[in-house]
């Protein structure tokens, strides 16, 4: 069972977790009122479109395949947290 003691502003999680898969993790988060609105970004080495669509339909706000550039993750995090200021 998933327990949330400290409510984070955002969760970045690998799809492959010990003891639970990422899709199950997202589902558990979305089924609890205390955590249902926490944005979740999934990181994975699996570049599978069907898996990506599954994660997004379960409530992940983003899905990033490895390898990725750290700056890309940083920009996505800022955008999701509402701090993104595009360079014009």
PDB file of N, CA and C in Angstrom:
ATOM      1  N   UNK A   1       0.838  -1.190   0.000  1.00  0.00           N
ATOM      2  CA  UNK A   1       0.000   0.000   0.000  1.00  0.00           C
ATOM      3  C   UNK A   1       0.880   1.249   0.000  1.00  0.00           C
ATOM      4  N   UNK A   2       0.471   2.223  -0.757  1.00  0.00           N
ATOM      5  CA  UNK A   2       1.210   3.473  -0.887  1.00  0.00           C
ATOM      6  C   UNK A   2       0.773   4.429   0.212  1.00  0.00           C
ATOM      7  N   UNK A   3       1.732   4.948   0.966  1.00  0.00           N
ATOM      8  CA  UNK A   3       1.434   5.904   2.019  1.00  0.00           C
ATOM      9  C   UNK A   3       2.171   7.198   1.733  1.00  0.00           C
ATOM     10  N   UNK A   4       1.447   8.317   1.807  1.00  0.00           N
ATOM     11  CA  UNK A   4       2.050   9.620   1.573  1.00  0.00           C
ATOM     12  C   UNK A   4       2.107  10.346   2.913  1.00  0.00           C
ATOM     13  N   UNK A   5       3.327  10.541   3.456  1.00  0.00           N
ATOM     14  CA  UNK A   5       3.491  11.227   4.731  1.00  0.00           C
ATOM     15  C   UNK A   5       3.749  12.708   4.503  1.00  0.00           C
ATOM     16  N   UNK A   6       4.626  13.021   3.578  1.00  0.00           N
ATOM     17  CA  UNK A   6       4.915  14.401   3.201  1.00  0.00           C
ATOM     18  C   UNK A   6       4.426  14.579   1.774  1.00  0.00           C
ATOM     19  N   UNK A   7       3.580  15.551   1.556  1.00  0.00           N
ATOM     20  CA  UNK A   7       2.994  15.732   0.232  1.00  0.00           C
ATOM     21  C   UNK A   7       3.945  16.553  -0.633  1.00  0.00           C
ATOM     22  N   UNK A   8       4.511  15.935  -1.681  1.00  0.00           N
ATOM     23  CA  UNK A   8       5.439  16.655  -2.557  1.00  0.00           C
ATOM     24  C   UNK A   8       4.689  17.519  -3.571  1.00  0.00           C
ATOM     25  N   UNK A   9       5.392  18.498  -4.134  1.00  0.00           N
ATOM     26  CA  UNK A   9       4.820  19.335  -5.187  1.00  0.00           C
ATOM     27  C   UNK A   9       4.783  18.597  -6.510  1.00  0.00           C
ATOM     28  N   UNK A  10       5.680  17.623  -6.673  1.00  0.00           N
ATOM     29  CA  UNK A  10       5.824  16.897  -7.930  1.00  0.00           C
ATOM     30  C   UNK A  10       6.572  15.602  -7.645  1.00  0.00           C
ATOM     31  N   UNK A  11       6.286  14.561  -8.416  1.00  0.00           N
ATOM     32  CA  UNK A  11       6.993  13.287  -8.275  1.00  0.00           C
ATOM     33  C   UNK A  11       7.639  12.944  -9.604  1.00  0.00           C
ATOM     34  N   UNK A  12       8.930  12.619  -9.553  1.00  0.00           N
ATOM     35  CA  UNK A  12       9.654  12.100 -10.706  1.00  0.00           C
ATOM     36  C   UNK A  12       9.991  10.656 -10.346  1.00  0.00           C
ATOM     37  N   UNK A  13       9.501   9.728 -11.159  1.00  0.00           N
ATOM     38  CA  UNK A  13       9.665   8.320 -10.827  1.00  0.00           C
ATOM     39  C   UNK A  13      10.088   7.521 -12.047  1.00  0.00           C
ATOM     40  N   UNK A  14      10.919   6.535 -11.809  1.00  0.00           N
ATOM     41  CA  UNK A  14      11.239   5.575 -12.850  1.00  0.00           C
ATOM     42  C   UNK A  14      10.024   4.671 -13.024  1.00  0.00           C
ATOM     43  N   UNK A  15       9.883   4.102 -14.179  1.00  0.00           N
ATOM     44  CA  UNK A  15       8.774   3.185 -14.439  1.00  0.00           C
ATOM     45  C   UNK A  15       8.996   1.851 -13.731  1.00  0.00           C
ATOM     46  N   UNK A  16      10.248   1.451 -13.593  1.00  0.00           N
ATOM     47  CA  UNK A  16      10.583   0.185 -12.949  1.00  0.00           C
ATOM     48  C   UNK A  16      10.988   0.448 -11.508  1.00  0.00           C
ATOM     49  N   UNK A  17      10.078   0.118 -10.592  1.00  0.00           N
ATOM     50  CA  UNK A  17      10.307   0.343  -9.170  1.00  0.00           C
ATOM     51  C   UNK A  17      10.389  -1.001  -8.454  1.00  0.00           C
ATOM     52  N   UNK A  18      11.136  -1.057  -7.356  1.00  0.00           N
ATOM     53  CA  UNK A  18      11.197  -2.319  -6.605  1.00  0.00           C
ATOM     54  C   UNK A  18       9.856  -2.617  -5.937  1.00  0.00           C
ATOM     55  N   UNK A  19       9.295  -3.770  -6.230  1.00  0.00           N
ATOM     56  CA  UNK A  19       8.067  -4.206  -5.590  1.00  0.00           C
ATOM     57  C   UNK A  19       6.775  -3.691  -6.200  1.00  0.00           C
ATOM     58  N   UNK A  20       6.856  -2.756  -7.129  1.00  0.00           N
ATOM     59  CA  UNK A  20       5.651  -2.201  -7.749  1.00  0.00           C
ATOM     60  C   UNK A  20       6.045  -1.641  -9.115  1.00  0.00           C
ATOM     61  N   UNK A  21       5.181  -1.792 -10.098  1.00  0.00           N
ATOM     62  CA  UNK A  21       5.521  -1.200 -11.395  1.00  0.00           C
ATOM     63  C   UNK A  21       4.992   0.237 -11.442  1.00  0.00           C
ATOM     64  N   UNK A  22       5.527   1.029 -12.331  1.00  0.00           N
ATOM     65  CA  UNK A  22       5.189   2.441 -12.418  1.00  0.00           C
ATOM     66  C   UNK A  22       3.727   2.708 -12.691  1.00  0.00           C
ATOM     67  N   UNK A  23       3.097   1.873 -13.509  1.00  0.00           N
ATOM     68  CA  UNK A  23       1.671   2.061 -13.800  1.00  0.00           C
ATOM     69  C   UNK A  23       0.829   1.838 -12.544  1.00  0.00           C
ATOM     70  N   UNK A  24       1.182   0.845 -11.770  1.00  0.00           N
ATOM     71  CA  UNK A  24       0.481   0.579 -10.518  1.00  0.00           C
ATOM     72  C   UNK A  24       0.706   1.731  -9.530  1.00  0.00           C
ATOM     73  N   UNK A  25       1.925   2.254  -9.503  1.00  0.00           N
ATOM     74  CA  UNK A  25       2.271   3.394  -8.644  1.00  0.00           C
ATOM     75  C   UNK A  25       1.402   4.605  -8.982  1.00  0.00           C
ATOM     76  N   UNK A  26       1.282   4.923 -10.273  1.00  0.00           N
ATOM     77  CA  UNK A  26       0.450   6.053 -10.699  1.00  0.00           C
ATOM     78  C   UNK A  26      -1.000   5.816 -10.293  1.00  0.00           C
ATOM     79  N   UNK A  27      -1.507   4.610 -10.528  1.00  0.00           N
ATOM     80  CA  UNK A  27      -2.889   4.285 -10.173  1.00  0.00           C
ATOM     81  C   UNK A  27      -3.143   4.464  -8.682  1.00  0.00           C
ATOM     82  N   UNK A  28      -2.202   4.009  -7.853  1.00  0.00           N
ATOM     83  CA  UNK A  28      -2.364   4.157  -6.400  1.00  0.00           C
ATOM     84  C   UNK A  28      -2.373   5.627  -5.998  1.00  0.00           C
ATOM     85  N   UNK A  29      -1.504   6.422  -6.615  1.00  0.00           N
ATOM     86  CA  UNK A  29      -1.491   7.863  -6.315  1.00  0.00           C
ATOM     87  C   UNK A  29      -2.824   8.506  -6.690  1.00  0.00           C
ATOM     88  N   UNK A  30      -3.338   8.151  -7.844  1.00  0.00           N
ATOM     89  CA  UNK A  30      -4.567   8.764  -8.347  1.00  0.00           C
ATOM     90  C   UNK A  30      -5.801   8.315  -7.571  1.00  0.00           C
ATOM     91  N   UNK A  31      -5.723   7.185  -6.869  1.00  0.00           N
ATOM     92  CA  UNK A  31      -6.865   6.674  -6.115  1.00  0.00           C
ATOM     93  C   UNK A  31      -6.954   7.224  -4.694  1.00  0.00           C
ATOM     94  N   UNK A  32      -5.978   8.008  -4.272  1.00  0.00           N
ATOM     95  CA  UNK A  32      -5.998   8.602  -2.936  1.00  0.00           C
ATOM     96  C   UNK A  32      -6.259  10.103  -3.057  1.00  0.00           C
ATOM     97  N   UNK A  33      -7.218  10.600  -2.312  1.00  0.00           N
ATOM     98  CA  UNK A  33      -7.579  12.020  -2.425  1.00  0.00           C
ATOM     99  C   UNK A  33      -6.410  12.939  -2.081  1.00  0.00           C
ATOM    100  N   UNK A  34      -5.542  12.505  -1.164  1.00  0.00           N
ATOM    101  CA  UNK A  34      -4.434  13.351  -0.743  1.00  0.00           C
ATOM    102  C   UNK A  34      -3.353  13.480  -1.830  1.00  0.00           C
ATOM    103  N   UNK A  35      -3.271  12.520  -2.738  1.00  0.00           N
ATOM    104  CA  UNK A  35      -2.191  12.535  -3.734  1.00  0.00           C
ATOM    105  C   UNK A  35      -2.683  12.583  -5.175  1.00  0.00           C
ATOM    106  N   UNK A  36      -3.978  12.652  -5.395  1.00  0.00           N
ATOM    107  CA  UNK A  36      -4.498  12.532  -6.761  1.00  0.00           C
ATOM    108  C   UNK A  36      -4.096  13.684  -7.675  1.00  0.00           C
ATOM    109  N   UNK A  37      -3.736  14.840  -7.114  1.00  0.00           N
ATOM    110  CA  UNK A  37      -3.398  15.993  -7.958  1.00  0.00           C
ATOM    111  C   UNK A  37      -1.897  16.268  -8.040  1.00  0.00           C
ATOM    112  N   UNK A  38      -1.080  15.422  -7.456  1.00  0.00           N
ATOM    113  CA  UNK A  38       0.371  15.610  -7.522  1.00  0.00           C
ATOM    114  C   UNK A  38       0.837  15.261  -8.929  1.00  0.00           C
ATOM    115  N   UNK A  39       1.506  16.195  -9.628  1.00  0.00           N
ATOM    116  CA  UNK A  39       2.022  15.881 -10.964  1.00  0.00           C
ATOM    117  C   UNK A  39       3.087  14.781 -10.893  1.00  0.00           C
ATOM    118  N   UNK A  40       3.019  13.842 -11.833  1.00  0.00           N
ATOM    119  CA  UNK A  40       3.975  12.729 -11.887  1.00  0.00           C
ATOM    120  C   UNK A  40       4.639  12.716 -13.261  1.00  0.00           C
ATOM    121  N   UNK A  41       5.971  12.702 -13.245  1.00  0.00           N
ATOM    122  CA  UNK A  41       6.757  12.526 -14.468  1.00  0.00           C
ATOM    123  C   UNK A  41       7.362  11.133 -14.409  1.00  0.00           C
ATOM    124  N   UNK A  42       7.178  10.369 -15.471  1.00  0.00           N
ATOM    125  CA  UNK A  42       7.742   9.024 -15.546  1.00  0.00           C
ATOM    126  C   UNK A  42       9.025   9.062 -16.378  1.00  0.00           C
ATOM    127  N   UNK A  43      10.082   8.479 -15.839  1.00  0.00           N
ATOM    128  CA  UNK A  43      11.341   8.296 -16.558  1.00  0.00           C
ATOM    129  C   UNK A  43      11.481   6.807 -16.836  1.00  0.00           C
ATOM    130  N   UNK A  44      11.910   6.477 -18.034  1.00  0.00           N
ATOM    131  CA  UNK A  44      12.047   5.057 -18.351  1.00  0.00           C
ATOM    132  C   UNK A  44      13.011   4.827 -19.504  1.00  0.00           C
ATOM    133  N   UNK A  45      13.595   3.669 -19.510  1.00  0.00           N
ATOM    134  CA  UNK A  45      14.435   3.247 -20.615  1.00  0.00           C
ATOM    135  C   UNK A  45      13.623   2.609 -21.721  1.00  0.00           C
ATOM    136  N   UNK A  46      12.319   2.513 -21.514  1.00  0.00           N
ATOM    137  CA  UNK A  46      11.438   1.884 -22.489  1.00  0.00           C
ATOM    138  C   UNK A  46      10.771   2.943 -23.363  1.00  0.00           C
ATOM    139  N   UNK A  47      11.154   2.987 -24.627  1.00  0.00           N
ATOM    140  CA  UNK A  47      10.576   3.951 -25.573  1.00  0.00           C
ATOM    141  C   UNK A  47       9.421   3.293 -26.318  1.00  0.00           C
ATOM    142  N   UNK A  48       8.447   2.849 -25.573  1.00  0.00           N
ATOM    143  CA  UNK A  48       7.301   2.124 -26.094  1.00  0.00           C
ATOM    144  C   UNK A  48       6.100   3.065 -26.102  1.00  0.00           C
ATOM    145  N   UNK A  49       5.560   3.364 -27.277  1.00  0.00           N
ATOM    146  CA  UNK A  49       4.455   4.318 -27.397  1.00  0.00           C
ATOM    147  C   UNK A  49       3.224   3.849 -26.626  1.00  0.00           C
ATOM    148  N   UNK A  50       2.912   2.574 -26.682  1.00  0.00           N
ATOM    149  CA  UNK A  50       1.741   2.057 -25.978  1.00  0.00           C
ATOM    150  C   UNK A  50       1.893   2.238 -24.465  1.00  0.00           C
ATOM    151  N   UNK A  51       3.072   1.958 -23.942  1.00  0.00           N
ATOM    152  CA  UNK A  51       3.347   2.130 -22.518  1.00  0.00           C
ATOM    153  C   UNK A  51       3.264   3.608 -22.135  1.00  0.00           C
ATOM    154  N   UNK A  52       3.793   4.475 -22.985  1.00  0.00           N
ATOM    155  CA  UNK A  52       3.724   5.914 -22.750  1.00  0.00           C
ATOM    156  C   UNK A  52       2.263   6.363 -22.680  1.00  0.00           C
ATOM    157  N   UNK A  53       1.450   5.924 -23.618  1.00  0.00           N
ATOM    158  CA  UNK A  53       0.035   6.289 -23.633  1.00  0.00           C
ATOM    159  C   UNK A  53      -0.688   5.746 -22.404  1.00  0.00           C
ATOM    160  N   UNK A  54      -0.333   4.538 -21.971  1.00  0.00           N
ATOM    161  CA  UNK A  54      -0.921   3.965 -20.756  1.00  0.00           C
ATOM    162  C   UNK A  54      -0.614   4.851 -19.546  1.00  0.00           C
ATOM    163  N   UNK A  55       0.641   5.235 -19.399  1.00  0.00           N
ATOM    164  CA  UNK A  55       1.052   6.065 -18.255  1.00  0.00           C
ATOM    165  C   UNK A  55       0.360   7.425 -18.284  1.00  0.00           C
ATOM    166  N   UNK A  56       0.291   8.025 -19.460  1.00  0.00           N
ATOM    167  CA  UNK A  56      -0.370   9.326 -19.576  1.00  0.00           C
ATOM    168  C   UNK A  56      -1.864   9.205 -19.297  1.00  0.00           C
ATOM    169  N   UNK A  57      -2.498   8.127 -19.751  1.00  0.00           N
ATOM    170  CA  UNK A  57      -3.932   7.957 -19.508  1.00  0.00           C
ATOM    171  C   UNK A  57      -4.226   7.663 -18.039  1.00  0.00           C
ATOM    172  N   UNK A  58      -3.254   7.093 -17.327  1.00  0.00           N
ATOM    173  CA  UNK A  58      -3.427   6.836 -15.894  1.00  0.00           C
ATOM    174  C   UNK A  58      -3.236   8.096 -15.055  1.00  0.00           C
ATOM    175  N   UNK A  59      -2.654   9.158 -15.664  1.00  0.00           N
ATOM    176  CA  UNK A  59      -2.517  10.409 -14.925  1.00  0.00           C
ATOM    177  C   UNK A  59      -1.130  10.988 -14.842  1.00  0.00           C
ATOM    178  N   UNK A  60      -0.135  10.335 -15.452  1.00  0.00           N
ATOM    179  CA  UNK A  60       1.189  10.954 -15.490  1.00  0.00           C
ATOM    180  C   UNK A  60       1.097  12.223 -16.344  1.00  0.00           C
ATOM    181  N   UNK A  61       1.791  13.283 -15.935  1.00  0.00           N
ATOM    182  CA  UNK A  61       1.740  14.526 -16.705  1.00  0.00           C
ATOM    183  C   UNK A  61       2.817  14.570 -17.781  1.00  0.00           C
ATOM    184  N   UNK A  62       3.814  13.695 -17.663  1.00  0.00           N
ATOM    185  CA  UNK A  62       4.872  13.656 -18.669  1.00  0.00           C
ATOM    186  C   UNK A  62       5.549  12.298 -18.612  1.00  0.00           C
ATOM    187  N   UNK A  63       6.240  11.958 -19.689  1.00  0.00           N
ATOM    188  CA  UNK A  63       6.896  10.658 -19.846  1.00  0.00           C
ATOM    189  C   UNK A  63       8.175  10.939 -20.611  1.00  0.00           C
ATOM    190  N   UNK A  64       9.293  10.630 -20.030  1.00  0.00           N
ATOM    191  CA  UNK A  64      10.582  10.952 -20.626  1.00  0.00           C
ATOM    192  C   UNK A  64      11.411   9.682 -20.757  1.00  0.00           C
ATOM    193  N   UNK A  65      11.815   9.367 -21.985  1.00  0.00           N
ATOM    194  CA  UNK A  65      12.613   8.170 -22.238  1.00  0.00           C
ATOM    195  C   UNK A  65      14.094   8.450 -22.014  1.00  0.00           C
ATOM    196  N   UNK A  66      14.771   7.448 -21.445  1.00  0.00           N
ATOM    197  CA  UNK A  66      16.215   7.531 -21.241  1.00  0.00           C
ATOM    198  C   UNK A  66      16.915   7.094 -22.512  1.00  0.00           C
ATOM    199  N   UNK A  67      18.055   7.586 -22.834  1.00  0.00           N
ATOM    200  CA  UNK A  67      18.742   8.672 -22.131  1.00  0.00           C
ATOM    201  C   UNK A  67      18.091  10.014 -22.461  1.00  0.00           C
ATOM    202  N   UNK A  68      18.120  10.913 -21.523  1.00  0.00           N
ATOM    203  CA  UNK A  68      17.594  12.250 -21.743  1.00  0.00           C
ATOM    204  C   UNK A  68      18.637  13.258 -21.275  1.00  0.00           C
ATOM    205  N   UNK A  69      18.514  14.460 -21.746  1.00  0.00           N
ATOM    206  CA  UNK A  69      19.440  15.521 -21.354  1.00  0.00           C
ATOM    207  C   UNK A  69      18.924  16.146 -20.060  1.00  0.00           C
ATOM    208  N   UNK A  70      19.771  16.324 -19.058  1.00  0.00           N
ATOM    209  CA  UNK A  70      19.325  16.908 -17.790  1.00  0.00           C
ATOM    210  C   UNK A  70      18.612  18.256 -17.952  1.00  0.00           C
ATOM    211  N   UNK A  71      19.048  19.058 -18.909  1.00  0.00           N
ATOM    212  CA  UNK A  71      18.408  20.356 -19.141  1.00  0.00           C
ATOM    213  C   UNK A  71      16.958  20.162 -19.604  1.00  0.00           C
ATOM    214  N   UNK A  72      16.704  19.111 -20.396  1.00  0.00           N
ATOM    215  CA  UNK A  72      15.341  18.836 -20.831  1.00  0.00           C
ATOM    216  C   UNK A  72      14.445  18.524 -19.627  1.00  0.00           C
ATOM    217  N   UNK A  73      14.934  17.691 -18.705  1.00  0.00           N
ATOM    218  CA  UNK A  73      14.163  17.381 -17.507  1.00  0.00           C
ATOM    219  C   UNK A  73      13.928  18.651 -16.686  1.00  0.00           C
ATOM    220  N   UNK A  74      14.957  19.462 -16.551  1.00  0.00           N
ATOM    221  CA  UNK A  74      14.835  20.710 -15.792  1.00  0.00           C
ATOM    222  C   UNK A  74      13.769  21.629 -16.396  1.00  0.00           C
ATOM    223  N   UNK A  75      13.758  21.767 -17.715  1.00  0.00           N
ATOM    224  CA  UNK A  75      12.768  22.613 -18.374  1.00  0.00           C
ATOM    225  C   UNK A  75      11.352  22.058 -18.201  1.00  0.00           C
ATOM    226  N   UNK A  76      11.219  20.748 -18.283  1.00  0.00           N
ATOM    227  CA  UNK A  76       9.901  20.130 -18.091  1.00  0.00           C
ATOM    228  C   UNK A  76       9.412  20.336 -16.654  1.00  0.00           C
ATOM    229  N   UNK A  77      10.316  20.191 -15.692  1.00  0.00           N
ATOM    230  CA  UNK A  77       9.959  20.404 -14.290  1.00  0.00           C
ATOM    231  C   UNK A  77       9.500  21.843 -14.057  1.00  0.00           C
ATOM    232  N   UNK A  78      10.242  22.790 -14.592  1.00  0.00           N
ATOM    233  CA  UNK A  78       9.876  24.202 -14.437  1.00  0.00           C
ATOM    234  C   UNK A  78       8.522  24.495 -15.071  1.00  0.00           C
ATOM    235  N   UNK A  79       8.285  23.927 -16.254  1.00  0.00           N
ATOM    236  CA  UNK A  79       7.008  24.144 -16.929  1.00  0.00           C
ATOM    237  C   UNK A  79       5.849  23.599 -16.094  1.00  0.00           C
ATOM    238  N   UNK A  80       6.005  22.412 -15.570  1.00  0.00           N
ATOM    239  CA  UNK A  80       4.949  21.781 -14.797  1.00  0.00           C
ATOM    240  C   UNK A  80       4.691  22.538 -13.497  1.00  0.00           C
ATOM    241  N   UNK A  81       5.746  23.042 -12.893  1.00  0.00           N
ATOM    242  CA  UNK A  81       5.595  23.780 -11.646  1.00  0.00           C
ATOM    243  C   UNK A  81       5.211  25.242 -11.866  1.00  0.00           C
ATOM    244  N   UNK A  82       5.052  25.627 -13.131  1.00  0.00           N
ATOM    245  CA  UNK A  82       4.592  26.977 -13.435  1.00  0.00           C
ATOM    246  C   UNK A  82       5.648  28.047 -13.345  1.00  0.00           C
ATOM    247  N   UNK A  83       6.906  27.666 -13.434  1.00  0.00           N
ATOM    248  CA  UNK A  83       7.995  28.630 -13.316  1.00  0.00           C
ATOM    249  C   UNK A  83       8.723  28.844 -14.631  1.00  0.00           C
ATOM    250  N   UNK A  84       8.161  28.332 -15.689  1.00  0.00           N
ATOM    251  CA  UNK A  84       8.840  28.393 -16.977  1.00  0.00           C
ATOM    252  C   UNK A  84       8.685  29.763 -17.615  1.00  0.00           C
ATOM    253  N   UNK A  85       9.803  30.369 -17.935  1.00  0.00           N
ATOM    254  CA  UNK A  85       9.821  31.649 -18.649  1.00  0.00           C
ATOM    255  C   UNK A  85      10.568  31.424 -19.955  1.00  0.00           C
ATOM    256  N   UNK A  86       9.838  31.324 -21.071  1.00  0.00           N
ATOM    257  CA  UNK A  86      10.511  31.058 -22.354  1.00  0.00           C
ATOM    258  C   UNK A  86      11.428  32.219 -22.747  1.00  0.00           C
ATOM    259  N   UNK A  87      12.518  31.853 -23.393  1.00  0.00           N
ATOM    260  CA  UNK A  87      13.450  32.860 -23.926  1.00  0.00           C
ATOM    261  C   UNK A  87      12.947  33.272 -25.294  1.00  0.00           C
ATOM    262  N   UNK A  88      12.693  34.559 -25.460  1.00  0.00           N
ATOM    263  CA  UNK A  88      12.180  35.052 -26.750  1.00  0.00           C
ATOM    264  C   UNK A  88      13.274  35.640 -27.586  1.00  0.00           C
TER     265      UNK A  88
END
